[in-house]
PDB file of C-alpha atoms in Angstrom:
ATOM      1  CA  MET S 217      -1.168 -28.561  25.184  1.00  0.00           C
ATOM      2  CA  SER S 218      -4.466 -29.897  23.917  1.00  0.00           C
ATOM      3  CA  GLY S 219      -8.106 -28.914  23.711  1.00  0.00           C
ATOM      4  CA  VAL S 220      -9.059 -25.263  24.070  1.00  0.00           C
ATOM      5  CA  GLU S 221      -5.672 -24.276  25.526  1.00  0.00           C
ATOM      6  CA  GLY S 222      -3.812 -25.713  22.540  1.00  0.00           C
ATOM      7  CA  ALA S 223      -6.294 -24.166  20.105  1.00  0.00           C
ATOM      8  CA  VAL S 224      -5.806 -20.692  21.566  1.00  0.00           C
ATOM      9  CA  ALA S 225      -2.019 -21.112  21.617  1.00  0.00           C
ATOM     10  CA  ALA S 226      -2.075 -21.979  17.900  1.00  0.00           C
ATOM     11  CA  LEU S 227      -4.127 -18.893  17.051  1.00  0.00           C
ATOM     12  CA  LYS S 228      -1.861 -16.609  19.066  1.00  0.00           C
ATOM     13  CA  ALA S 229       1.186 -18.093  17.334  1.00  0.00           C
ATOM     14  CA  GLY S 230      -0.219 -17.248  13.896  1.00  0.00           C
ATOM     15  CA  GLU S 231      -0.987 -20.876  13.070  1.00  0.00           C
ATOM     16  CA  LEU S 232      -4.141 -22.529  11.756  1.00  0.00           C
ATOM     17  CA  LEU S 233      -6.747 -24.423  13.752  1.00  0.00           C
ATOM     18  CA  ILE S 234      -9.436 -26.940  12.827  1.00  0.00           C
ATOM     19  CA  LEU S 235     -12.430 -25.399  14.599  1.00  0.00           C
ATOM     20  CA  PRO S 236     -15.895 -26.960  14.994  1.00  0.00           C
ATOM     21  CA  THR S 237     -18.986 -24.808  14.642  1.00  0.00           C
ATOM     22  CA  GLU S 238     -22.657 -25.684  14.425  1.00  0.00           C
ATOM     23  CA  THR S 239     -22.617 -25.080  10.659  1.00  0.00           C
ATOM     24  CA  VAL S 240     -19.441 -26.732   9.315  1.00  0.00           C
ATOM     25  CA  TYR S 241     -15.891 -27.277  10.521  1.00  0.00           C
ATOM     26  CA  GLY S 242     -13.718 -24.249   9.882  1.00  0.00           C
ATOM     27  CA  LEU S 243     -10.047 -23.672   9.190  1.00  0.00           C
ATOM     28  CA  ALA S 244      -9.410 -20.873  11.642  1.00  0.00           C
ATOM     29  CA  ALA S 245      -6.853 -18.086  12.138  1.00  0.00           C
ATOM     30  CA  ASP S 246      -6.432 -14.831  14.034  1.00  0.00           C
ATOM     31  CA  ALA S 247      -8.440 -12.336  11.961  1.00  0.00           C
ATOM     32  CA  GLY S 248      -5.958  -9.547  12.662  1.00  0.00           C
ATOM     33  CA  ASN S 249      -2.901 -11.494  11.490  1.00  0.00           C
ATOM     34  CA  ALA S 250      -2.784 -11.107   7.703  1.00  0.00           C
ATOM     35  CA  GLU S 251      -0.037 -13.688   7.233  1.00  0.00           C
ATOM     36  CA  ALA S 252      -2.016 -16.239   9.249  1.00  0.00           C
ATOM     37  CA  VAL S 253      -5.093 -15.451   7.143  1.00  0.00           C
ATOM     38  CA  ALA S 254      -3.008 -15.951   3.995  1.00  0.00           C
ATOM     39  CA  LYS S 255      -2.214 -19.480   5.184  1.00  0.00           C
ATOM     40  CA  ILE S 256      -5.935 -20.270   5.008  1.00  0.00           C
ATOM     41  CA  PHE S 257      -6.180 -19.348   1.323  1.00  0.00           C
ATOM     42  CA  GLU S 258      -3.043 -21.368   0.640  1.00  0.00           C
ATOM     43  CA  ALA S 259      -4.237 -24.421   2.566  1.00  0.00           C
ATOM     44  CA  LYS S 260      -7.612 -24.548   0.844  1.00  0.00           C
ATOM     45  CA  GLY S 261      -6.003 -24.706  -2.609  1.00  0.00           C
ATOM     46  CA  ARG S 262      -6.918 -22.889  -5.844  1.00  0.00           C
ATOM     47  CA  PRO S 263      -7.960 -19.952  -3.678  1.00  0.00           C
ATOM     48  CA  ARG S 264      -9.671 -16.715  -4.578  1.00  0.00           C
ATOM     49  CA  PHE S 265      -9.642 -13.842  -2.156  1.00  0.00           C
ATOM     50  CA  ASN S 266     -13.050 -13.187  -0.739  1.00  0.00           C
ATOM     51  CA  PRO S 267     -14.243 -11.764   2.569  1.00  0.00           C
ATOM     52  CA  LEU S 268     -14.086 -14.196   5.462  1.00  0.00           C
ATOM     53  CA  ILE S 269     -16.456 -14.340   8.424  1.00  0.00           C
ATOM     54  CA  SER S 270     -15.056 -13.016  11.694  1.00  0.00           C
ATOM     55  CA  HIS S 271     -16.313 -15.171  14.559  1.00  0.00           C
ATOM     56  CA  VAL S 272     -16.614 -13.494  17.951  1.00  0.00           C
ATOM     57  CA  ALA S 273     -17.775 -14.487  21.428  1.00  0.00           C
ATOM     58  CA  ASP S 274     -20.869 -12.297  21.722  1.00  0.00           C
ATOM     59  CA  ALA S 275     -22.755  -9.297  20.346  1.00  0.00           C
ATOM     60  CA  VAL S 276     -20.708  -6.878  22.433  1.00  0.00           C
ATOM     61  CA  ALA S 277     -17.536  -8.175  20.798  1.00  0.00           C
ATOM     62  CA  ALA S 278     -19.237  -7.922  17.404  1.00  0.00           C
ATOM     63  CA  GLU S 279     -19.937  -4.217  17.899  1.00  0.00           C
ATOM     64  CA  ARG S 280     -16.279  -3.614  18.717  1.00  0.00           C
ATOM     65  CA  ILE S 281     -15.392  -4.488  15.116  1.00  0.00           C
ATOM     66  CA  ALA S 282     -18.619  -3.642  13.228  1.00  0.00           C
ATOM     67  CA  VAL S 283     -21.028  -0.697  13.157  1.00  0.00           C
ATOM     68  CA  PHE S 284     -24.516  -1.980  13.915  1.00  0.00           C
ATOM     69  CA  ASP S 285     -27.776  -0.192  13.201  1.00  0.00           C
ATOM     70  CA  GLU S 286     -31.193  -1.034  14.658  1.00  0.00           C
ATOM     71  CA  ALA S 287     -31.801  -3.835  12.152  1.00  0.00           C
ATOM     72  CA  ALA S 288     -28.437  -5.435  12.921  1.00  0.00           C
ATOM     73  CA  ARG S 289     -29.143  -5.370  16.641  1.00  0.00           C
ATOM     74  CA  LYS S 290     -32.565  -6.951  16.106  1.00  0.00           C
ATOM     75  CA  LEU S 291     -31.023  -9.726  14.029  1.00  0.00           C
ATOM     76  CA  ALA S 292     -28.266 -10.322  16.563  1.00  0.00           C
ATOM     77  CA  ALA S 293     -30.721 -10.456  19.459  1.00  0.00           C
ATOM     78  CA  ALA S 294     -32.963 -12.924  17.625  1.00  0.00           C
ATOM     79  CA  PHE S 295     -30.465 -15.276  16.010  1.00  0.00           C
ATOM     80  CA  TRP S 296     -27.207 -15.120  17.988  1.00  0.00           C
ATOM     81  CA  PRO S 297     -25.578 -17.272  19.048  1.00  0.00           C
ATOM     82  CA  GLY S 298     -26.398 -19.135  15.859  1.00  0.00           C
ATOM     83  CA  PRO S 299     -25.928 -19.635  12.123  1.00  0.00           C
ATOM     84  CA  LEU S 300     -26.484 -16.061  10.946  1.00  0.00           C
ATOM     85  CA  THR S 301     -23.724 -13.803   9.597  1.00  0.00           C
ATOM     86  CA  ILE S 302     -24.246 -10.032   9.538  1.00  0.00           C
ATOM     87  CA  VAL S 303     -22.370  -7.869   7.021  1.00  0.00           C
ATOM     88  CA  ALA S 304     -22.013  -4.335   8.362  1.00  0.00           C
ATOM     89  CA  PRO S 305     -19.606  -1.393   8.054  1.00  0.00           C
ATOM     90  CA  CYS S 306     -16.203  -2.197   9.550  1.00  0.00           C
ATOM     91  CA  ARG S 307     -15.286  -0.348  12.743  1.00  0.00           C
ATOM     92  CA  ASP S 308     -11.846  -1.846  13.520  1.00  0.00           C
ATOM     93  CA  THR S 309      -9.481  -2.423  10.585  1.00  0.00           C
ATOM     94  CA  ILE S 310      -6.678  -3.606  12.885  1.00  0.00           C
ATOM     95  CA  ALA S 311      -8.518  -6.413  14.661  1.00  0.00           C
ATOM     96  CA  VAL S 312      -9.727  -7.683  11.268  1.00  0.00           C
ATOM     97  CA  SER S 313      -7.058  -7.401   8.589  1.00  0.00           C
ATOM     98  CA  ASP S 314      -7.511  -6.135   5.031  1.00  0.00           C
ATOM     99  CA  LEU S 315      -6.928  -9.653   3.754  1.00  0.00           C
ATOM    100  CA  ALA S 316      -9.685 -11.067   5.968  1.00  0.00           C
ATOM    101  CA  ARG S 317     -12.065  -8.396   4.629  1.00  0.00           C
ATOM    102  CA  ALA S 318     -10.859  -8.695   0.994  1.00  0.00           C
ATOM    103  CA  GLY S 319     -10.015  -4.996   1.126  1.00  0.00           C
ATOM    104  CA  LEU S 320     -13.647  -4.016   1.663  1.00  0.00           C
ATOM    105  CA  ASP S 321     -14.990  -1.362   4.039  1.00  0.00           C
ATOM    106  CA  SER S 322     -17.514  -3.867   5.375  1.00  0.00           C
ATOM    107  CA  ILE S 323     -17.089  -6.844   7.666  1.00  0.00           C
ATOM    108  CA  ALA S 324     -18.906 -10.173   7.984  1.00  0.00           C
ATOM    109  CA  VAL S 325     -19.383 -11.165  11.632  1.00  0.00           C
ATOM    110  CA  ARG S 326     -21.029 -14.055  13.470  1.00  0.00           C
ATOM    111  CA  VAL S 327     -21.458 -15.424  16.995  1.00  0.00           C
ATOM    112  CA  PRO S 328     -21.508 -19.234  16.720  1.00  0.00           C
ATOM    113  CA  CYS S 329     -23.492 -21.347  19.173  1.00  0.00           C
ATOM    114  CA  HIS S 330     -21.189 -24.396  19.201  1.00  0.00           C
ATOM    115  CA  ALA S 331     -19.816 -24.898  22.717  1.00  0.00           C
ATOM    116  CA  GLY S 332     -16.294 -25.703  21.518  1.00  0.00           C
ATOM    117  CA  ALA S 333     -16.100 -22.675  19.240  1.00  0.00           C
ATOM    118  CA  ARG S 334     -17.439 -20.404  21.976  1.00  0.00           C
ATOM    119  CA  ALA S 335     -14.883 -21.710  24.463  1.00  0.00           C
ATOM    120  CA  VAL S 336     -12.060 -20.921  22.040  1.00  0.00           C
ATOM    121  CA  LEU S 337     -13.426 -17.457  21.242  1.00  0.00           C
ATOM    122  CA  ASP S 338     -13.897 -16.621  24.937  1.00  0.00           C
ATOM    123  CA  ALA S 339     -10.335 -17.671  25.734  1.00  0.00           C
ATOM    124  CA  PHE S 340      -8.741 -16.066  22.663  1.00  0.00           C
ATOM    125  CA  GLY S 341     -10.433 -12.728  23.199  1.00  0.00           C
ATOM    126  CA  GLY S 342     -10.468 -11.495  19.593  1.00  0.00           C
ATOM    127  CA  PRO S 343     -12.099 -12.168  16.225  1.00  0.00           C
ATOM    128  CA  VAL S 344     -11.259 -15.429  14.470  1.00  0.00           C
ATOM    129  CA  VAL S 345     -11.845 -16.110  10.770  1.00  0.00           C
ATOM    130  CA  ALA S 346     -12.829 -19.685   9.988  1.00  0.00           C
ATOM    131  CA  PRO S 347     -13.987 -20.499   6.437  1.00  0.00           C
ATOM    132  CA  SER S 348     -14.982 -24.101   5.812  1.00  0.00           C
ATOM    133  CA  ALA S 349     -12.072 -26.505   6.285  1.00  0.00           C
ATOM    134  CA  ASN S 350     -12.412 -28.073   2.840  1.00  0.00           C
ATOM    135  CA  ARG S 351     -10.138 -28.039  -0.146  1.00  0.00           C
ATOM    136  CA  SER S 352     -11.521 -25.835  -2.903  1.00  0.00           C
ATOM    137  CA  GLY S 353     -14.308 -27.435  -4.908  1.00  0.00           C
ATOM    138  CA  ARG S 354     -15.094 -30.116  -2.333  1.00  0.00           C
ATOM    139  CA  PRO S 355     -18.036 -30.320   0.073  1.00  0.00           C
ATOM    140  CA  SER S 356     -17.648 -28.558   3.389  1.00  0.00           C
ATOM    141  CA  PRO S 357     -16.662 -30.952   6.206  1.00  0.00           C
ATOM    142  CA  THR S 358     -19.263 -31.552   8.883  1.00  0.00           C
ATOM    143  CA  THR S 359     -17.317 -34.156  10.895  1.00  0.00           C
ATOM    144  CA  PHE S 360     -13.938 -33.955  12.565  1.00  0.00           C
ATOM    145  CA  ALA S 361     -12.583 -36.815  10.456  1.00  0.00           C
ATOM    146  CA  ASP S 362     -13.571 -35.138   7.198  1.00  0.00           C
ATOM    147  CA  ALA S 363     -12.055 -31.840   8.292  1.00  0.00           C
ATOM    148  CA  MET S 364      -8.784 -33.528   9.210  1.00  0.00           C
ATOM    149  CA  GLU S 365      -8.715 -35.378   5.891  1.00  0.00           C
ATOM    150  CA  GLU S 366      -9.309 -32.155   3.961  1.00  0.00           C
ATOM    151  CA  THR S 367      -6.972 -29.610   5.574  1.00  0.00           C
ATOM    152  CA  GLY S 368      -5.788 -31.108   8.841  1.00  0.00           C
ATOM    153  CA  ASP S 369      -2.192 -31.268   7.636  1.00  0.00           C
ATOM    154  CA  SER S 370      -2.173 -27.461   7.370  1.00  0.00           C
ATOM    155  CA  ALA S 371      -3.312 -26.899  10.955  1.00  0.00           C
ATOM    156  CA  SER S 372      -1.102 -27.031  14.031  1.00  0.00           C
ATOM    157  CA  ALA S 373      -4.075 -27.711  16.327  1.00  0.00           C
ATOM    158  CA  ALA S 374      -7.499 -29.286  15.969  1.00  0.00           C
ATOM    159  CA  LEU S 375     -10.584 -29.435  18.149  1.00  0.00           C
ATOM    160  CA  ASP S 376     -13.004 -32.343  17.837  1.00  0.00           C
ATOM    161  CA  GLY S 377     -16.497 -30.981  18.415  1.00  0.00           C
ATOM    162  CA  GLY S 378     -18.467 -33.922  17.073  1.00  0.00           C
ATOM    163  CA  PRO S 379     -20.780 -33.769  14.055  1.00  0.00           C
ATOM    164  CA  CYS S 380     -21.988 -30.297  13.075  1.00  0.00           C
ATOM    165  CA  ALA S 381     -25.584 -29.728  14.089  1.00  0.00           C
ATOM    166  CA  VAL S 382     -26.543 -27.502  11.134  1.00  0.00           C
ATOM    167  CA  GLY S 383     -24.266 -28.810   8.420  1.00  0.00           C
ATOM    168  CA  VAL S 384     -24.673 -25.941   5.933  1.00  0.00           C
ATOM    169  CA  GLU S 385     -22.934 -22.608   5.931  1.00  0.00           C
ATOM    170  CA  SER S 386     -24.542 -19.691   7.751  1.00  0.00           C
ATOM    171  CA  THR S 387     -27.144 -17.375   6.303  1.00  0.00           C
ATOM    172  CA  VAL S 388     -25.519 -14.058   5.328  1.00  0.00           C
ATOM    173  CA  VAL S 389     -27.458 -10.797   5.629  1.00  0.00           C
ATOM    174  CA  SER S 390     -26.127  -7.310   4.905  1.00  0.00           C
ATOM    175  CA  VAL S 391     -27.221  -4.220   6.832  1.00  0.00           C
ATOM    176  CA  LEU S 392     -25.610  -1.492   4.752  1.00  0.00           C
ATOM    177  CA  ASP S 393     -26.901   1.985   3.885  1.00  0.00           C
ATOM    178  CA  GLY S 394     -30.171   1.392   5.713  1.00  0.00           C
ATOM    179  CA  ARG S 395     -31.039  -1.647   3.590  1.00  0.00           C
ATOM    180  CA  VAL S 396     -31.299  -5.277   4.713  1.00  0.00           C
ATOM    181  CA  SER S 397     -30.410  -7.785   1.991  1.00  0.00           C
ATOM    182  CA  LEU S 398     -30.057 -11.543   1.890  1.00  0.00           C
ATOM    183  CA  LEU S 399     -26.640 -12.316   0.406  1.00  0.00           C
ATOM    184  CA  ARG S 400     -26.490 -16.060   1.040  1.00  0.00           C
ATOM    185  CA  PRO S 401     -29.312 -18.373   2.126  1.00  0.00           C
ATOM    186  CA  GLY S 402     -28.832 -20.711   5.054  1.00  0.00           C
ATOM    187  CA  SER S 403     -30.657 -22.325   7.926  1.00  0.00           C
ATOM    188  CA  VAL S 404     -31.995 -18.989   9.163  1.00  0.00           C
ATOM    189  CA  THR S 405     -34.646 -18.468   6.499  1.00  0.00           C
ATOM    190  CA  ARG S 406     -35.744 -15.438   4.535  1.00  0.00           C
ATOM    191  CA  GLU S 407     -39.159 -15.719   6.155  1.00  0.00           C
ATOM    192  CA  GLU S 408     -37.677 -15.657   9.655  1.00  0.00           C
ATOM    193  CA  ILE S 409     -35.620 -12.592   8.831  1.00  0.00           C
ATOM    194  CA  GLU S 410     -38.505 -10.735   7.172  1.00  0.00           C
ATOM    195  CA  ALA S 411     -40.742 -11.467  10.148  1.00  0.00           C
ATOM    196  CA  LEU S 412     -38.259  -9.501  12.227  1.00  0.00           C
ATOM    197  CA  VAL S 413     -37.111  -6.633   9.986  1.00  0.00           C
ATOM    198  CA  GLY S 414     -39.697  -6.499   7.183  1.00  0.00           C
ATOM    199  CA  PRO S 415     -39.269  -7.145   3.425  1.00  0.00           C
ATOM    200  CA  LEU S 416     -35.683  -7.611   2.304  1.00  0.00           C
ATOM    201  CA  ASP S 417     -34.064  -5.386  -0.285  1.00  0.00           C
ATOM    202  CA  GLY S 418     -33.399  -7.202  -3.545  1.00  0.00           C
ATOM    203  CA  ALA S 419     -30.256  -5.295  -4.480  1.00  0.00           C
ATOM    204  CA  GLY S 420     -27.768  -7.017  -2.208  1.00  0.00           C
ATOM    205  CA  GLU S 421     -24.053  -6.657  -2.872  1.00  0.00           C
ATOM    206  CA  GLY S 422     -23.000 -10.262  -3.275  1.00  0.00           C
ATOM    207  CA  HIS S 423     -19.279  -9.446  -3.346  1.00  0.00           C
ATOM    208  CA  ARG S 424     -19.468  -8.593   0.363  1.00  0.00           C
ATOM    209  CA  SER S 425     -20.543 -12.113   1.264  1.00  0.00           C
ATOM    210  CA  PRO S 426     -18.183 -15.033   1.828  1.00  0.00           C
ATOM    211  CA  GLY S 427     -18.486 -17.503  -1.012  1.00  0.00           C
ATOM    212  CA  ARG S 428     -20.182 -15.051  -3.385  1.00  0.00           C
ATOM    213  CA  LEU S 429     -17.400 -12.732  -4.441  1.00  0.00           C
ATOM    214  CA  THR S 430     -17.583 -11.376  -7.987  1.00  0.00           C
ATOM    215  CA  ARG S 431     -15.584  -8.202  -7.565  1.00  0.00           C
ATOM    216  CA  HIS S 432     -12.822  -6.972  -5.310  1.00  0.00           C
ATOM    217  CA  TYR S 433     -11.557  -3.629  -4.129  1.00  0.00           C
ATOM    218  CA  ALA S 434      -9.808  -1.862  -6.973  1.00  0.00           C
ATOM    219  CA  PRO S 435      -7.741   1.311  -6.588  1.00  0.00           C
ATOM    220  CA  SER S 436      -8.670   4.508  -8.387  1.00  0.00           C
ATOM    221  CA  SER S 437      -5.298   4.465 -10.130  1.00  0.00           C
ATOM    222  CA  PRO S 438      -4.855   2.178 -13.139  1.00  0.00           C
ATOM    223  CA  VAL S 439      -3.058  -1.095 -12.402  1.00  0.00           C
ATOM    224  CA  ARG S 440      -0.410  -2.362 -14.842  1.00  0.00           C
ATOM    225  CA  LEU S 441       0.517  -6.016 -14.525  1.00  0.00           C
ATOM    226  CA  GLU S 442       3.661  -8.014 -15.348  1.00  0.00           C
ATOM    227  CA  ALA S 443       5.775  -4.868 -15.024  1.00  0.00           C
ATOM    228  CA  MET S 444       9.556  -4.983 -14.681  1.00  0.00           C
ATOM    229  CA  SER S 445       9.926  -1.382 -13.519  1.00  0.00           C
ATOM    230  CA  ALA S 446       7.951   1.841 -13.082  1.00  0.00           C
ATOM    231  CA  ALA S 447       7.362   4.339 -15.851  1.00  0.00           C
ATOM    232  CA  ASP S 448       7.321   8.066 -15.073  1.00  0.00           C
ATOM    233  CA  GLY S 449       4.708   8.857 -12.450  1.00  0.00           C
ATOM    234  CA  GLU S 450       4.035   5.222 -11.536  1.00  0.00           C
ATOM    235  CA  ILE S 451       4.542   3.352  -8.273  1.00  0.00           C
ATOM    236  CA  PHE S 452       6.145  -0.057  -8.674  1.00  0.00           C
ATOM    237  CA  LEU S 453       5.070  -2.928  -6.417  1.00  0.00           C
ATOM    238  CA  GLY S 454       8.010  -5.306  -6.551  1.00  0.00           C
ATOM    239  CA  PHE S 455       8.310  -8.970  -5.720  1.00  0.00           C
ATOM    240  CA  GLY S 456      11.644 -10.589  -4.847  1.00  0.00           C
ATOM    241  CA  GLN S 457      15.161  -9.317  -4.387  1.00  0.00           C
ATOM    242  CA  GLY S 458      16.169  -6.213  -6.287  1.00  0.00           C
ATOM    243  CA  GLN S 459      12.600  -5.443  -7.287  1.00  0.00           C
ATOM    244  CA  GLY S 460      12.061  -1.747  -6.559  1.00  0.00           C
ATOM    245  CA  GLU S 461      11.940   0.129  -3.252  1.00  0.00           C
ATOM    246  CA  THR S 462      11.593  -1.900  -0.067  1.00  0.00           C
ATOM    247  CA  ARG S 463       8.624   0.217   1.025  1.00  0.00           C
ATOM    248  CA  TRP S 464       6.633  -0.879  -1.991  1.00  0.00           C
ATOM    249  CA  SER S 465       7.721  -4.518  -2.137  1.00  0.00           C
ATOM    250  CA  LEU S 466       4.990  -7.121  -1.841  1.00  0.00           C
ATOM    251  CA  SER S 467       7.700  -9.457  -0.569  1.00  0.00           C
ATOM    252  CA  PRO S 468      11.447  -8.658  -0.744  1.00  0.00           C
ATOM    253  CA  SER S 469      12.200 -12.372  -0.330  1.00  0.00           C
ATOM    254  CA  GLY S 470       9.740 -13.504  -3.014  1.00  0.00           C
ATOM    255  CA  ASP S 471       7.403 -15.220  -0.520  1.00  0.00           C
ATOM    256  CA  VAL S 472       3.873 -15.474  -1.941  1.00  0.00           C
ATOM    257  CA  ARG S 473       2.356 -15.772   1.533  1.00  0.00           C
ATOM    258  CA  GLU S 474       3.944 -12.476   2.558  1.00  0.00           C
ATOM    259  CA  ALA S 475       2.826 -10.943  -0.738  1.00  0.00           C
ATOM    260  CA  ALA S 476      -0.759 -12.019  -0.120  1.00  0.00           C
ATOM    261  CA  ALA S 477      -0.699 -10.508   3.359  1.00  0.00           C
ATOM    262  CA  ASN S 478       0.640  -7.193   1.998  1.00  0.00           C
ATOM    263  CA  LEU S 479      -1.391  -6.953  -1.199  1.00  0.00           C
ATOM    264  CA  PHE S 480      -4.492  -4.982  -0.167  1.00  0.00           C
ATOM    265  CA  ARG S 481      -2.544  -2.682   2.150  1.00  0.00           C
ATOM    266  CA  LEU S 482       0.041  -1.737  -0.491  1.00  0.00           C
ATOM    267  CA  LEU S 483      -2.551  -1.211  -3.215  1.00  0.00           C
ATOM    268  CA  ARG S 484      -4.397   1.187  -0.929  1.00  0.00           C
ATOM    269  CA  GLU S 485      -1.237   3.002   0.198  1.00  0.00           C
ATOM    270  CA  ALA S 486      -0.001   3.363  -3.367  1.00  0.00           C
ATOM    271  CA  ASP S 487      -3.384   4.676  -4.464  1.00  0.00           C
ATOM    272  CA  ARG S 488      -3.213   7.421  -1.821  1.00  0.00           C
ATOM    273  CA  GLU S 489      -0.090   8.762  -3.593  1.00  0.00           C
ATOM    274  CA  ARG S 490      -2.230   9.323  -6.724  1.00  0.00           C
ATOM    275  CA  PRO S 491       0.274   7.847  -9.173  1.00  0.00           C
ATOM    276  CA  SER S 492      -0.330   7.744 -12.911  1.00  0.00           C
ATOM    277  CA  ALA S 493      -0.534   3.972 -12.459  1.00  0.00           C
ATOM    278  CA  ILE S 494       0.409   1.188 -10.070  1.00  0.00           C
ATOM    279  CA  ALA S 495       2.840  -1.151 -11.815  1.00  0.00           C
ATOM    280  CA  VAL S 496       3.079  -4.649 -10.343  1.00  0.00           C
ATOM    281  CA  ALA S 497       5.918  -7.113 -10.832  1.00  0.00           C
ATOM    282  CA  PRO S 498       5.133 -10.637 -12.090  1.00  0.00           C
ATOM    283  CA  ILE S 499       3.937 -13.008  -9.363  1.00  0.00           C
ATOM    284  CA  PRO S 500       4.271 -16.795  -9.762  1.00  0.00           C
ATOM    285  CA  ILE S 501       0.957 -18.409 -10.618  1.00  0.00           C
ATOM    286  CA  ASP S 502       1.429 -21.584  -8.562  1.00  0.00           C
ATOM    287  CA  GLY S 503      -0.241 -22.194  -5.188  1.00  0.00           C
ATOM    288  CA  LEU S 504      -1.229 -19.030  -3.370  1.00  0.00           C
ATOM    289  CA  GLY S 505       0.130 -17.054  -6.326  1.00  0.00           C
ATOM    290  CA  GLU S 506      -3.015 -17.995  -8.221  1.00  0.00           C
ATOM    291  CA  ALA S 507      -5.103 -16.017  -5.738  1.00  0.00           C
ATOM    292  CA  ILE S 508      -2.746 -13.047  -5.889  1.00  0.00           C
ATOM    293  CA  ASN S 509      -2.864 -12.987  -9.677  1.00  0.00           C
ATOM    294  CA  ASP S 510      -6.652 -13.347  -9.658  1.00  0.00           C
ATOM    295  CA  ARG S 511      -6.905 -10.358  -7.303  1.00  0.00           C
ATOM    296  CA  LEU S 512      -4.526  -8.297  -9.411  1.00  0.00           C
ATOM    297  CA  ARG S 513      -6.406  -9.083 -12.632  1.00  0.00           C
ATOM    298  CA  ARG S 514      -9.600  -7.878 -10.964  1.00  0.00           C
ATOM    299  CA  ALA S 515      -7.859  -4.754  -9.728  1.00  0.00           C
ATOM    300  CA  ALA S 516      -6.661  -4.131 -13.279  1.00  0.00           C
ATOM    301  CA  GLY S 517     -10.163  -4.612 -14.686  1.00  0.00           C
ATOM    302  CA  PHE S 518      -9.517  -7.900 -16.474  1.00  0.00           C
ATOM    303  CA  VAL S 519     -12.097  -9.857 -14.465  1.00  0.00           C
ATOM    304  CA  GLY S 520     -15.711  -8.769 -14.147  1.00  0.00           C
TER     305      GLY S 520
END
């Protein structure tokens, strides 16, 4: 299979796809498949968990996964399809996994205008996350060749959509708690947005925007790192064989990709039990383990 058919088959199989958009080329996965999403962080290298944009076919599809207010609908009507991302309360936590949302109760959603991306989204029928297809620290790819050079070896399918028309990442606007805030500038300008919805609020929550994360979801319970077992009243999140109860294991087999996919869910589930603390087994620091350890340090309060 090739073209759109092959791209959709890759997404449905939990594999990665090089996807063209009008902004930059993305490294795409099924937003609802946490293990597929984890492959993106791994492929990009030196990853940090942050919320990813869920790309959908149209505004109707967007409202299936996000709660839109009047301002959100105005923005969508004016700038979609196009390079504007709207951060709104999440409606569907199954279609867009915890890992894709970085454990947040909000979701970043966009309707791209690139013909190739739209064809894939129409055929796939669900939200697709697609952060820029670059290795961490490098410029975002705006040509098919650059995307393939950066992360093509991690994708099982690739769609050549020609040079990206916009070439910079999308503008990100939040519509939370009745306030409209600019979280990340892009080709849709502040002036264009304010002409539609009025003056923007200056107190945007940057951690809800892709590429601007400074803080992650942290449980109410204290988090204790590098633990070998649970003390009285604690829940122990194990990693690897023989590490605690299966229910609470980040990965019984010691697979960092599986651990990444389970991390936000298990932290939340453990927190609901109201333990004295959540003790977490050591996780290797290499590869995707760096992102897991970064997330855990933030959860434990060691990173601002």
